[in-house]
PDB file of C-alpha atoms in Angstrom:
ATOM      1  CA  MET A  29     264.393  62.686  97.166  1.00 46.00           C
ATOM      2  CA  THR A  30     260.657  62.697  96.549  1.00 49.00           C
ATOM      3  CA  ALA A  31     258.073  61.903  99.203  1.00 49.00           C
ATOM      4  CA  THR A  32     256.155  59.604  96.846  1.00 79.00           C
ATOM      5  CA  ALA A  33     258.836  56.889  96.729  1.00 90.00           C
ATOM      6  CA  ALA A  34     257.915  53.535  98.273  1.00 91.00           C
ATOM      7  CA  LEU A  35     261.559  53.059  99.289  1.00 94.00           C
ATOM      8  CA  THR A  36     264.239  55.695  99.714  1.00 94.00           C
ATOM      9  CA  ILE A  37     267.869  54.875 100.520  1.00 95.00           C
ATOM     10  CA  ASP A  38     269.940  57.949 101.308  1.00 94.00           C
ATOM     11  CA  GLN A  39     273.755  57.816 101.523  1.00 95.00           C
ATOM     12  CA  LEU A  40     273.794  54.379 103.130  1.00 94.00           C
ATOM     13  CA  ARG A  41     277.079  53.107 104.564  1.00 94.00           C
ATOM     14  CA  VAL A  42     277.735  49.798 106.301  1.00 94.00           C
ATOM     15  CA  VAL A  43     281.215  49.149 107.684  1.00 93.00           C
ATOM     16  CA  TYR A  44     282.370  45.822 109.165  1.00 88.00           C
ATOM     17  CA  ASP A  45     285.617  46.366 111.070  1.00 83.00           C
ATOM     18  CA  SER A  46     287.512  48.410 108.469  1.00 81.00           C
ATOM     19  CA  HIS A  47     285.704  46.943 105.442  1.00 85.00           C
ATOM     20  CA  SER A  48     282.988  48.961 103.684  1.00 88.00           C
ATOM     21  CA  ALA A  49     280.225  46.535 102.726  1.00 92.00           C
ATOM     22  CA  LEU A  50     278.138  49.463 101.416  1.00 93.00           C
ATOM     23  CA  ASP A  51     279.632  52.833 100.573  1.00 93.00           C
ATOM     24  CA  ASP A  52     277.343  55.863 100.113  1.00 93.00           C
ATOM     25  CA  VAL A  53     274.513  54.050  98.315  1.00 94.00           C
ATOM     26  CA  SER A  54     271.484  56.181  97.391  1.00 96.00           C
ATOM     27  CA  LEU A  55     268.449  55.139  95.348  1.00 96.00           C
ATOM     28  CA  GLN A  56     264.662  55.190  95.246  1.00 95.00           C
ATOM     29  CA  VAL A  57     261.984  52.704  94.233  1.00 96.00           C
ATOM     30  CA  ARG A  58     258.595  54.006  93.159  1.00 95.00           C
ATOM     31  CA  PRO A  59     255.228  52.310  93.753  1.00 95.00           C
ATOM     32  CA  GLY A  60     254.620  49.874  90.902  1.00 96.00           C
ATOM     33  CA  GLU A  61     258.306  49.680  89.981  1.00 97.00           C
ATOM     34  CA  ILE A  62     260.447  46.527  89.838  1.00 98.00           C
ATOM     35  CA  LEU A  63     264.085  47.307  90.662  1.00 98.00           C
ATOM     36  CA  GLY A  64     266.737  44.652  90.088  1.00 97.00           C
ATOM     37  CA  ILE A  65     269.837  44.570  92.289  1.00 96.00           C
ATOM     38  CA  LEU A  66     272.769  43.096  90.369  1.00 94.00           C
ATOM     39  CA  GLY A  67     276.393  42.449  91.155  1.00 92.00           C
ATOM     40  CA  PRO A  68     278.977  39.697  91.616  1.00 90.00           C
ATOM     41  CA  ASN A  69     279.387  37.792  94.863  1.00 88.00           C
ATOM     42  CA  GLY A  70     280.569  40.105  97.633  1.00 88.00           C
ATOM     43  CA  ALA A  71     279.172  43.226  95.943  1.00 91.00           C
ATOM     44  CA  GLY A  72     276.975  44.144  98.932  1.00 92.00           C
ATOM     45  CA  LYS A  73     273.612  42.841  97.718  1.00 94.00           C
ATOM     46  CA  SER A  74     272.815  40.768 100.815  1.00 92.00           C
ATOM     47  CA  THR A  75     273.932  43.580 103.102  1.00 93.00           C
ATOM     48  CA  LEU A  76     271.620  45.974 101.275  1.00 95.00           C
ATOM     49  CA  LEU A  77     268.644  43.620 101.657  1.00 94.00           C
ATOM     50  CA  ARG A  78     269.347  43.163 105.365  1.00 91.00           C
ATOM     51  CA  ALA A  79     269.419  46.931 105.805  1.00 92.00           C
ATOM     52  CA  ILE A  80     266.183  47.444 103.828  1.00 93.00           C
ATOM     53  CA  THR A  81     264.348  44.827 105.894  1.00 89.00           C
ATOM     54  CA  GLY A  82     265.537  46.258 109.219  1.00 86.00           C
ATOM     55  CA  LYS A  83     267.750  43.309 110.100  1.00 87.00           C
ATOM     56  CA  LEU A  84     270.924  45.385 110.044  1.00 87.00           C
ATOM     57  CA  ARG A  85     271.723  48.792 111.510  1.00 90.00           C
ATOM     58  CA  PRO A  86     273.717  50.827 108.974  1.00 91.00           C
ATOM     59  CA  THR A  87     276.824  52.725 110.016  1.00 92.00           C
ATOM     60  CA  SER A  88     275.361  55.902 108.547  1.00 93.00           C
ATOM     61  CA  GLY A  89     272.663  57.033 106.143  1.00 93.00           C
ATOM     62  CA  LYS A  90     268.903  56.615 106.223  1.00 92.00           C
ATOM     63  CA  ILE A  91     266.233  54.317 104.824  1.00 92.00           C
ATOM     64  CA  PHE A  92     262.611  55.392 104.412  1.00 90.00           C
ATOM     65  CA  ILE A  93     259.662  53.080 103.780  1.00 88.00           C
ATOM     66  CA  ALA A  94     257.258  55.530 102.145  1.00 81.00           C
ATOM     67  CA  GLU A  95     257.805  58.521 104.466  1.00 70.00           C
ATOM     68  CA  ARG A  96     258.729  56.581 107.606  1.00 77.00           C
ATOM     69  CA  ALA A  97     262.348  56.277 108.668  1.00 74.00           C
ATOM     70  CA  LEU A  98     263.317  52.637 109.116  1.00 72.00           C
ATOM     71  CA  SER A  99     264.784  51.623 112.477  1.00 66.00           C
ATOM     72  CA  PRO A 100     266.222  48.126 113.070  1.00 58.00           C
ATOM     73  CA  GLY A 101     264.188  46.073 115.511  1.00 54.00           C
ATOM     74  CA  LYS A 102     260.879  47.839 114.863  1.00 55.00           C
ATOM     75  CA  ALA A 103     257.946  45.959 113.380  1.00 49.00           C
ATOM     76  CA  TYR A 104     257.533  46.762 109.687  1.00 55.00           C
ATOM     77  CA  GLN A 105     255.889  43.476 108.709  1.00 52.00           C
ATOM     78  CA  HIS A 106     252.794  45.244 107.379  1.00 65.00           C
ATOM     79  CA  SER A 107     254.861  47.283 104.904  1.00 81.00           C
ATOM     80  CA  ILE A 108     257.586  44.844 103.818  1.00 89.00           C
ATOM     81  CA  GLY A 109     257.236  41.363 102.376  1.00 89.00           C
ATOM     82  CA  PHE A 110     260.651  39.678 102.451  1.00 91.00           C
ATOM     83  CA  ALA A 111     261.388  36.374 100.699  1.00 90.00           C
ATOM     84  CA  PRO A 112     264.990  35.281 101.401  1.00 89.00           C
ATOM     85  CA  GLN A 113     266.795  33.026  98.964  1.00 88.00           C
ATOM     86  CA  PHE A 114     266.554  29.945 101.156  1.00 90.00           C
ATOM     87  CA  LEU A 115     263.086  28.540 101.734  1.00 90.00           C
ATOM     88  CA  GLY A 116     261.527  29.542 105.053  1.00 88.00           C
ATOM     89  CA  LEU A 117     258.673  27.049 105.191  1.00 92.00           C
ATOM     90  CA  TYR A 118     257.622  24.549 107.845  1.00 93.00           C
ATOM     91  CA  ARG A 119     258.100  21.224 106.096  1.00 94.00           C
ATOM     92  CA  TYR A 120     255.610  19.229 108.164  1.00 94.00           C
ATOM     93  CA  LEU A 121     252.785  21.747 107.812  1.00 96.00           C
ATOM     94  CA  THR A 122     250.513  21.968 104.786  1.00 95.00           C
ATOM     95  CA  GLY A 123     250.623  24.823 102.326  1.00 94.00           C
ATOM     96  CA  ARG A 124     247.517  26.386 103.850  1.00 95.00           C
ATOM     97  CA  GLU A 125     248.851  26.008 107.405  1.00 96.00           C
ATOM     98  CA  ASN A 126     252.096  27.712 106.435  1.00 94.00           C
ATOM     99  CA  LEU A 127     250.295  30.679 104.893  1.00 95.00           C
ATOM    100  CA  GLU A 128     247.911  30.966 107.847  1.00 95.00           C
ATOM    101  CA  PHE A 129     250.899  31.114 110.186  1.00 94.00           C
ATOM    102  CA  PHE A 130     252.664  33.837 108.188  1.00 92.00           C
ATOM    103  CA  ALA A 131     249.437  35.811 107.813  1.00 91.00           C
ATOM    104  CA  ARG A 132     248.988  35.906 111.591  1.00 91.00           C
ATOM    105  CA  CYS A 133     252.658  36.827 112.092  1.00 87.00           C
ATOM    106  CA  THR A 134     252.287  39.829 109.793  1.00 86.00           C
ATOM    107  CA  GLY A 135     249.210  41.254 111.477  1.00 85.00           C
ATOM    108  CA  VAL A 136     246.403  40.053 109.224  1.00 88.00           C
ATOM    109  CA  SER A 137     243.169  40.141 111.232  1.00 91.00           C
ATOM    110  CA  ARG A 138     241.641  36.822 112.283  1.00 93.00           C
ATOM    111  CA  HIS A 139     238.629  37.051 109.995  1.00 94.00           C
ATOM    112  CA  GLN A 140     240.814  38.090 107.041  1.00 94.00           C
ATOM    113  CA  VAL A 141     243.327  35.230 107.407  1.00 95.00           C
ATOM    114  CA  PRO A 142     241.327  32.543 105.516  1.00 93.00           C
ATOM    115  CA  ILE A 143     240.408  35.050 102.799  1.00 95.00           C
ATOM    116  CA  ARG A 144     243.992  36.209 102.262  1.00 94.00           C
ATOM    117  CA  VAL A 145     245.318  32.644 102.337  1.00 95.00           C
ATOM    118  CA  SER A 146     242.803  31.450  99.749  1.00 94.00           C
ATOM    119  CA  GLN A 147     243.648  34.430  97.533  1.00 93.00           C
ATOM    120  CA  ALA A 148     247.375  33.709  97.789  1.00 92.00           C
ATOM    121  CA  LEU A 149     246.918  30.010  97.009  1.00 94.00           C
ATOM    122  CA  GLU A 150     244.855  30.890  93.959  1.00 93.00           C
ATOM    123  CA  GLU A 151     247.412  33.451  92.839  1.00 90.00           C
ATOM    124  CA  ILE A 152     250.223  30.882  92.898  1.00 90.00           C
ATOM    125  CA  GLU A 153     247.970  28.196  91.376  1.00 90.00           C
ATOM    126  CA  LEU A 154     248.243  25.834  94.353  1.00 92.00           C
ATOM    127  CA  THR A 155     244.622  25.801  95.547  1.00 94.00           C
ATOM    128  CA  ASP A 156     244.377  22.073  94.833  1.00 92.00           C
ATOM    129  CA  LYS A 157     247.579  21.481  96.850  1.00 92.00           C
ATOM    130  CA  ALA A 158     246.507  23.524  99.887  1.00 93.00           C
ATOM    131  CA  HIS A 159     246.317  20.479 102.163  1.00 95.00           C
ATOM    132  CA  VAL A 160     249.544  18.854 100.954  1.00 94.00           C
ATOM    133  CA  ARG A 161     252.481  18.958 103.365  1.00 96.00           C
ATOM    134  CA  VAL A 162     255.437  21.024 102.221  1.00 94.00           C
ATOM    135  CA  ASP A 163     257.833  18.057 102.358  1.00 94.00           C
ATOM    136  CA  GLN A 164     255.610  16.290  99.817  1.00 95.00           C
ATOM    137  CA  MET A 165     255.628  19.199  97.342  1.00 93.00           C
ATOM    138  CA  SER A 166     257.972  19.590  94.388  1.00 92.00           C
ATOM    139  CA  GLY A 167     260.744  22.162  94.544  1.00 90.00           C
ATOM    140  CA  GLY A 168     258.855  24.492  92.215  1.00 90.00           C
ATOM    141  CA  MET A 169     255.723  24.329  94.373  1.00 92.00           C
ATOM    142  CA  GLN A 170     257.775  25.076  97.480  1.00 94.00           C
ATOM    143  CA  ARG A 171     259.359  28.094  95.804  1.00 91.00           C
ATOM    144  CA  ARG A 172     255.932  29.485  94.831  1.00 92.00           C
ATOM    145  CA  LEU A 173     254.566  28.876  98.327  1.00 94.00           C
ATOM    146  CA  HIS A 174     257.626  30.581  99.815  1.00 94.00           C
ATOM    147  CA  LEU A 175     256.858  33.646  97.701  1.00 92.00           C
ATOM    148  CA  ALA A 176     253.160  33.537  98.616  1.00 92.00           C
ATOM    149  CA  ALA A 177     254.102  33.756 102.303  1.00 93.00           C
ATOM    150  CA  THR A 178     255.322  37.302 101.628  1.00 92.00           C
ATOM    151  CA  LEU A 179     252.077  38.300  99.888  1.00 91.00           C
ATOM    152  CA  VAL A 180     249.350  37.446 102.410  1.00 91.00           C
ATOM    153  CA  SER A 181     249.784  40.739 104.284  1.00 89.00           C
ATOM    154  CA  HIS A 182     249.513  42.755 101.016  1.00 91.00           C
ATOM    155  CA  PRO A 183     252.800  44.618 101.655  1.00 90.00           C
ATOM    156  CA  SER A 184     253.551  47.853  99.828  1.00 91.00           C
ATOM    157  CA  LEU A 185     257.192  46.772  99.359  1.00 94.00           C
ATOM    158  CA  LEU A 186     258.337  43.321  98.235  1.00 94.00           C
ATOM    159  CA  VAL A 187     261.991  42.399  98.814  1.00 95.00           C
ATOM    160  CA  LEU A 188     262.867  39.195  96.960  1.00 95.00           C
ATOM    161  CA  ASP A 189     266.244  37.452  97.090  1.00 94.00           C
ATOM    162  CA  GLU A 190     266.677  35.095  94.115  1.00 92.00           C
ATOM    163  CA  PRO A 191     262.934  34.305  93.855  1.00 90.00           C
ATOM    164  CA  THR A 192     263.438  31.918  90.919  1.00 89.00           C
ATOM    165  CA  ALA A 193     266.556  30.136  92.205  1.00 85.00           C
ATOM    166  CA  GLY A 194     266.708  26.557  90.987  1.00 82.00           C
ATOM    167  CA  VAL A 195     263.301  26.413  89.275  1.00 84.00           C
ATOM    168  CA  ASP A 196     262.516  25.327  85.731  1.00 86.00           C
ATOM    169  CA  LEU A 197     261.384  27.688  82.981  1.00 89.00           C
ATOM    170  CA  GLY A 198     257.653  27.148  83.511  1.00 88.00           C
ATOM    171  CA  VAL A 199     257.804  27.948  87.225  1.00 87.00           C
ATOM    172  CA  ARG A 200     260.071  30.918  86.524  1.00 89.00           C
ATOM    173  CA  MET A 201     257.557  32.396  84.093  1.00 92.00           C
ATOM    174  CA  SER A 202     254.686  31.964  86.569  1.00 90.00           C
ATOM    175  CA  ILE A 203     256.727  33.704  89.281  1.00 91.00           C
ATOM    176  CA  HIS A 204     257.532  36.530  86.857  1.00 94.00           C
ATOM    177  CA  ASP A 205     253.826  36.936  86.100  1.00 93.00           C
ATOM    178  CA  LEU A 206     253.043  37.045  89.816  1.00 92.00           C
ATOM    179  CA  ILE A 207     255.668  39.725  90.452  1.00 94.00           C
ATOM    180  CA  ARG A 208     254.402  41.808  87.526  1.00 95.00           C
ATOM    181  CA  ARG A 209     250.808  41.592  88.774  1.00 93.00           C
ATOM    182  CA  ARG A 210     251.791  42.804  92.229  1.00 93.00           C
ATOM    183  CA  ALA A 211     253.710  45.693  90.695  1.00 95.00           C
ATOM    184  CA  GLU A 212     250.717  46.570  88.512  1.00 95.00           C
ATOM    185  CA  GLN A 213     248.620  46.654  91.688  1.00 93.00           C
ATOM    186  CA  GLY A 214     250.987  49.272  93.121  1.00 94.00           C
ATOM    187  CA  ALA A 215     253.571  47.333  95.110  1.00 94.00           C
ATOM    188  CA  ALA A 216     257.211  48.333  94.806  1.00 96.00           C
ATOM    189  CA  VAL A 217     259.506  45.353  94.203  1.00 97.00           C
ATOM    190  CA  VAL A 218     263.214  44.995  94.939  1.00 97.00           C
ATOM    191  CA  ILE A 219     264.644  41.799  93.478  1.00 96.00           C
ATOM    192  CA  VAL A 220     268.157  40.379  93.715  1.00 95.00           C
ATOM    193  CA  THR A 221     268.981  38.035  90.858  1.00 91.00           C
ATOM    194  CA  HIS A 222     272.040  36.497  89.235  1.00 89.00           C
ATOM    195  CA  GLU A 223     269.968  35.712  86.142  1.00 88.00           C
ATOM    196  CA  LEU A 224     270.760  38.689  83.943  1.00 90.00           C
ATOM    197  CA  ASP A 225     268.263  37.722  81.249  1.00 88.00           C
ATOM    198  CA  GLU A 226     265.652  37.695  84.017  1.00 90.00           C
ATOM    199  CA  ALA A 227     266.623  41.216  85.046  1.00 92.00           C
ATOM    200  CA  GLU A 228     266.389  42.455  81.450  1.00 91.00           C
ATOM    201  CA  ALA A 229     262.935  40.931  80.961  1.00 90.00           C
ATOM    202  CA  LEU A 230     261.409  41.701  84.369  1.00 94.00           C
ATOM    203  CA  CYS A 231     262.913  44.852  85.862  1.00 96.00           C
ATOM    204  CA  HIS A 232     261.997  48.441  85.038  1.00 97.00           C
ATOM    205  CA  ARG A 233     265.417  49.569  86.297  1.00 97.00           C
ATOM    206  CA  VAL A 234     268.545  47.820  87.542  1.00 96.00           C
ATOM    207  CA  ALA A 235     271.095  48.900  90.147  1.00 96.00           C
ATOM    208  CA  LEU A 236     274.597  47.500  89.702  1.00 95.00           C
ATOM    209  CA  LEU A 237     276.663  47.075  92.876  1.00 94.00           C
ATOM    210  CA  HIS A 238     280.383  46.348  92.992  1.00 93.00           C
ATOM    211  CA  GLN A 239     282.573  46.351  96.103  1.00 93.00           C
ATOM    212  CA  GLY A 240     279.825  48.086  98.056  1.00 93.00           C
ATOM    213  CA  GLN A 241     279.405  50.958  95.609  1.00 94.00           C
ATOM    214  CA  LEU A 242     276.485  51.752  93.314  1.00 95.00           C
ATOM    215  CA  LYS A 243     278.132  51.731  89.895  1.00 94.00           C
ATOM    216  CA  ALA A 244     275.065  52.249  87.715  1.00 93.00           C
ATOM    217  CA  LEU A 245     271.302  52.769  88.010  1.00 95.00           C
ATOM    218  CA  ALA A 246     269.081  52.901  84.920  1.00 95.00           C
ATOM    219  CA  GLU A 247     266.634  51.028  82.724  1.00 95.00           C
ATOM    220  CA  PRO A 248     268.338  47.897  81.341  1.00 93.00           C
ATOM    221  CA  GLN A 249     268.412  49.030  77.708  1.00 92.00           C
ATOM    222  CA  THR A 250     269.430  52.555  78.689  1.00 94.00           C
ATOM    223  CA  LEU A 251     272.307  51.125  80.705  1.00 92.00           C
ATOM    224  CA  VAL A 252     273.451  49.014  77.763  1.00 90.00           C
ATOM    225  CA  GLN A 253     273.219  51.993  75.392  1.00 91.00           C
ATOM    226  CA  GLU A 254     275.065  54.339  77.749  1.00 90.00           C
ATOM    227  CA  THR A 255     277.825  51.773  78.275  1.00 88.00           C
ATOM    228  CA  PHE A 256     278.347  50.530  74.725  1.00 85.00           C
ATOM    229  CA  GLY A 257     276.707  53.058  72.425  1.00 85.00           C
ATOM    230  CA  ASN A 258     276.287  51.549  68.961  1.00 80.00           C
ATOM    231  CA  SER A 259     279.161  49.097  69.328  1.00 83.00           C
ATOM    232  CA  GLN A 260     278.727  45.402  68.671  1.00 85.00           C
ATOM    233  CA  LEU A 261     280.283  42.442  70.450  1.00 84.00           C
ATOM    234  CA  PHE A 262     282.302  40.029  68.380  1.00 85.00           C
ATOM    235  CA  VAL A 263     282.595  36.537  69.834  1.00 85.00           C
ATOM    236  CA  VAL A 264     285.229  34.066  68.667  1.00 83.00           C
ATOM    237  CA  ARG A 265     284.973  30.441  69.795  1.00 84.00           C
ATOM    238  CA  THR A 266     288.263  28.590  69.417  1.00 83.00           C
ATOM    239  CA  VAL A 267     289.515  25.047  69.831  1.00 79.00           C
ATOM    240  CA  HIS A 268     290.803  24.356  73.338  1.00 73.00           C
ATOM    241  CA  MET A 269     294.380  23.648  72.227  1.00 75.00           C
ATOM    242  CA  LEU A 270     294.922  27.133  70.834  1.00 77.00           C
ATOM    243  CA  PRO A 271     298.001  27.792  68.663  1.00 78.00           C
ATOM    244  CA  LEU A 272     300.305  30.352  70.231  1.00 80.00           C
ATOM    245  CA  ALA A 273     300.134  32.579  67.148  1.00 78.00           C
ATOM    246  CA  LEU A 274     296.332  32.852  67.354  1.00 77.00           C
ATOM    247  CA  TYR A 275     296.435  33.348  71.129  1.00 81.00           C
ATOM    248  CA  GLU A 276     298.785  36.301  70.710  1.00 82.00           C
ATOM    249  CA  ARG A 277     296.794  37.670  67.759  1.00 78.00           C
ATOM    250  CA  LEU A 278     293.529  37.676  69.740  1.00 80.00           C
ATOM    251  CA  GLN A 279     295.204  39.545  72.580  1.00 84.00           C
ATOM    252  CA  GLU A 280     296.834  41.985  70.166  1.00 83.00           C
ATOM    253  CA  ILE A 281     293.475  42.881  68.605  1.00 80.00           C
ATOM    254  CA  GLY A 282     291.941  43.366  72.060  1.00 81.00           C
ATOM    255  CA  PHE A 283     289.865  40.221  72.603  1.00 83.00           C
ATOM    256  CA  ARG A 284     289.181  39.158  76.199  1.00 81.00           C
ATOM    257  CA  ARG A 285     288.045  35.972  77.932  1.00 81.00           C
ATOM    258  CA  ASP A 286     285.917  35.505  81.041  1.00 74.00           C
ATOM    259  CA  SER A 287     288.482  33.055  82.427  1.00 76.00           C
ATOM    260  CA  ASP A 288     291.716  31.338  81.417  1.00 77.00           C
ATOM    261  CA  GLU A 289     289.754  28.123  80.848  1.00 78.00           C
ATOM    262  CA  SER A 290     287.200  29.665  78.463  1.00 80.00           C
ATOM    263  CA  ASN A 291     287.452  29.075  74.720  1.00 80.00           C
ATOM    264  CA  GLU A 292     285.203  32.077  73.969  1.00 82.00           C
ATOM    265  CA  TRP A 293     286.869  35.411  73.284  1.00 82.00           C
ATOM    266  CA  TRP A 294     284.934  38.648  72.904  1.00 80.00           C
ATOM    267  CA  LEU A 295     285.627  42.174  71.709  1.00 83.00           C
ATOM    268  CA  GLN A 296     283.637  45.411  71.724  1.00 80.00           C
ATOM    269  CA  SER A 297     284.163  47.078  68.358  1.00 79.00           C
ATOM    270  CA  ASP A 298     282.611  49.178  65.618  1.00 78.00           C
ATOM    271  CA  LEU A 299     284.532  47.299  62.918  1.00 74.00           C
ATOM    272  CA  PRO A 300     282.569  45.518  60.173  1.00 77.00           C
ATOM    273  CA  LEU A 301     282.603  41.743  60.605  1.00 74.00           C
ATOM    274  CA  ASP A 302     284.544  41.088  57.379  1.00 78.00           C
ATOM    275  CA  MET A 303     287.279  43.509  58.454  1.00 78.00           C
ATOM    276  CA  LEU A 304     287.525  41.828  61.847  1.00 73.00           C
ATOM    277  CA  ILE A 305     287.863  38.387  60.266  1.00 74.00           C
ATOM    278  CA  ASP A 306     290.593  39.757  58.016  1.00 76.00           C
ATOM    279  CA  HIS A 307     292.440  40.949  61.148  1.00 71.00           C
ATOM    280  CA  LEU A 308     292.136  37.499  62.702  1.00 70.00           C
ATOM    281  CA  TYR A 309     293.469  35.586  59.715  1.00 70.00           C
ATOM    282  CA  ARG A 310     296.217  38.028  58.805  1.00 68.00           C
ATOM    283  CA  ASP A 311     299.783  36.722  58.830  1.00 56.00           C
ATOM    284  CA  PHE A 312     299.078  33.067  59.631  1.00 56.00           C
ATOM    285  CA  GLY A 313     297.420  30.417  57.555  1.00 58.00           C
ATOM    286  CA  GLY A 314     296.524  27.802  60.177  1.00 60.00           C
ATOM    287  CA  ALA A 315     294.117  29.962  62.143  1.00 63.00           C
ATOM    288  CA  ARG A 316     291.013  28.822  60.277  1.00 67.00           C
ATOM    289  CA  ASP A 317     291.261  25.330  61.778  1.00 76.00           C
ATOM    290  CA  ALA A 318     291.662  26.767  65.287  1.00 79.00           C
ATOM    291  CA  ILE A 319     288.607  29.054  65.038  1.00 79.00           C
ATOM    292  CA  ALA A 320     285.368  27.118  65.472  1.00 80.00           C
ATOM    293  CA  GLU A 321     282.968  30.045  65.127  1.00 81.00           C
ATOM    294  CA  VAL A 322     282.850  33.826  64.746  1.00 81.00           C
ATOM    295  CA  SER A 323     279.615  35.639  65.631  1.00 83.00           C
ATOM    296  CA  VAL A 324     278.398  39.152  66.293  1.00 85.00           C
ATOM    297  CA  ARG A 325     275.645  40.407  68.606  1.00 84.00           C
ATOM    298  CA  ARG A 326     274.430  43.459  70.458  1.00 86.00           C
ATOM    299  CA  PRO A 327     275.674  43.814  74.055  1.00 86.00           C
ATOM    300  CA  GLY A 328     273.386  42.987  76.998  1.00 87.00           C
ATOM    301  CA  LEU A 329     273.386  43.267  80.768  1.00 89.00           C
ATOM    302  CA  LYS A 330     275.962  40.513  81.198  1.00 86.00           C
ATOM    303  CA  ASP A 331     278.345  42.641  79.149  1.00 84.00           C
ATOM    304  CA  VAL A 332     277.553  45.688  81.289  1.00 88.00           C
ATOM    305  CA  MET A 333     278.392  43.546  84.320  1.00 87.00           C
ATOM    306  CA  GLN A 334     281.725  42.632  82.763  1.00 82.00           C
ATOM    307  CA  HIS A 335     282.420  46.269  81.943  1.00 82.00           C
ATOM    308  CA  PHE A 336     281.870  47.532  85.494  1.00 85.00           C
ATOM    309  CA  THR A 337     282.970  44.583  87.616  1.00 83.00           C
ATOM    310  CA  GLY A 338     285.006  42.161  85.524  1.00 73.00           C
ATOM    311  CA  ALA A 339     282.408  39.421  86.191  1.00 62.00           C
ATOM    312  CA  ARG A 340     279.667  38.536  83.725  1.00 55.00           C
ATOM    313  CA  THR A 341     277.441  36.360  85.942  1.00 53.00           C
ATOM    314  CA  ASP A 342     277.550  33.858  88.786  1.00 46.00           C
ATOM    315  CA  SER A 343     276.903  30.161  88.422  1.00 41.00           C
ATOM    316  CA  ALA A 344     273.275  29.112  88.320  1.00 41.00           C
ATOM    317  CA  ALA A 345     271.615  26.381  90.345  1.00 40.00           C
ATOM    318  CA  GLU A 346     270.278  23.204  88.789  1.00 39.00           C
ATOM    319  CA  PRO A 347     266.603  23.716  87.893  1.00 43.00           C
ATOM    320  CA  VAL A 348     263.781  21.880  89.639  1.00 43.00           C
ATOM    321  CA  SER A 349     260.146  21.696  88.594  1.00 43.00           C
TER     322      SER A 349
END
């Protein structure tokens, strides 16, 4: 473990009754790095965030913010900016009033409060909405303001739980730009996301949790390469009323589905596409009508998730602007 890390987690264990929510998790986040925390529901992501932010005392192991050991209950507001998934804004206060409140709570000096608040409003492009009450803002504006509340103290570590949950593409891109700028300025960022394309585009490295264990930690493309090598993924989309012969043939070849209801089957293989199609159509003539589409692509993070956990991704929220 190096002393230059912004965040160090060393052999962290959290046990509830006899259940291990986190089991011997160790990782580091460097200044300027964006680390994505991935995993299916129940993997331990929320428990990890609670431990990082001092809201949970681990059963064993240590957490260091820079070189300081983290102790639950102590004030680390100056070092950590935490944005939980659910909005933590005062609905009947204006945007500026909300940010002024959070600035004071995190130790910003009185004369610096208006300066920091104005900077944050400009950064999230809401200067012209500063005096609008939160309950009169759109969902996308509220999400940006919620993120800005973590920035006014200029923390060295940002901990963000689903920072783009439920927003449309334009708001998502602006939030991504904001996170990148803070990382470029030297902040370390830990982000939990179920959007795997977001993790691939935004994160320098990703940590994959499953059943409380750290299954993988690497750059997204490195993780894909280490998991799948030069293999391709073949995807077969079928009609919903699948003939028994084709159903058995897909299983025989090794195709898998994400669920029993899915009509998309996929297979990791080095076979040429024409050879694979020959395998599919062999021995029965009616298969062509039951197969709607055959495609091939390179694997991505969602396929790594499937490989390690059996789950590709969780359901996404409806977007708001």
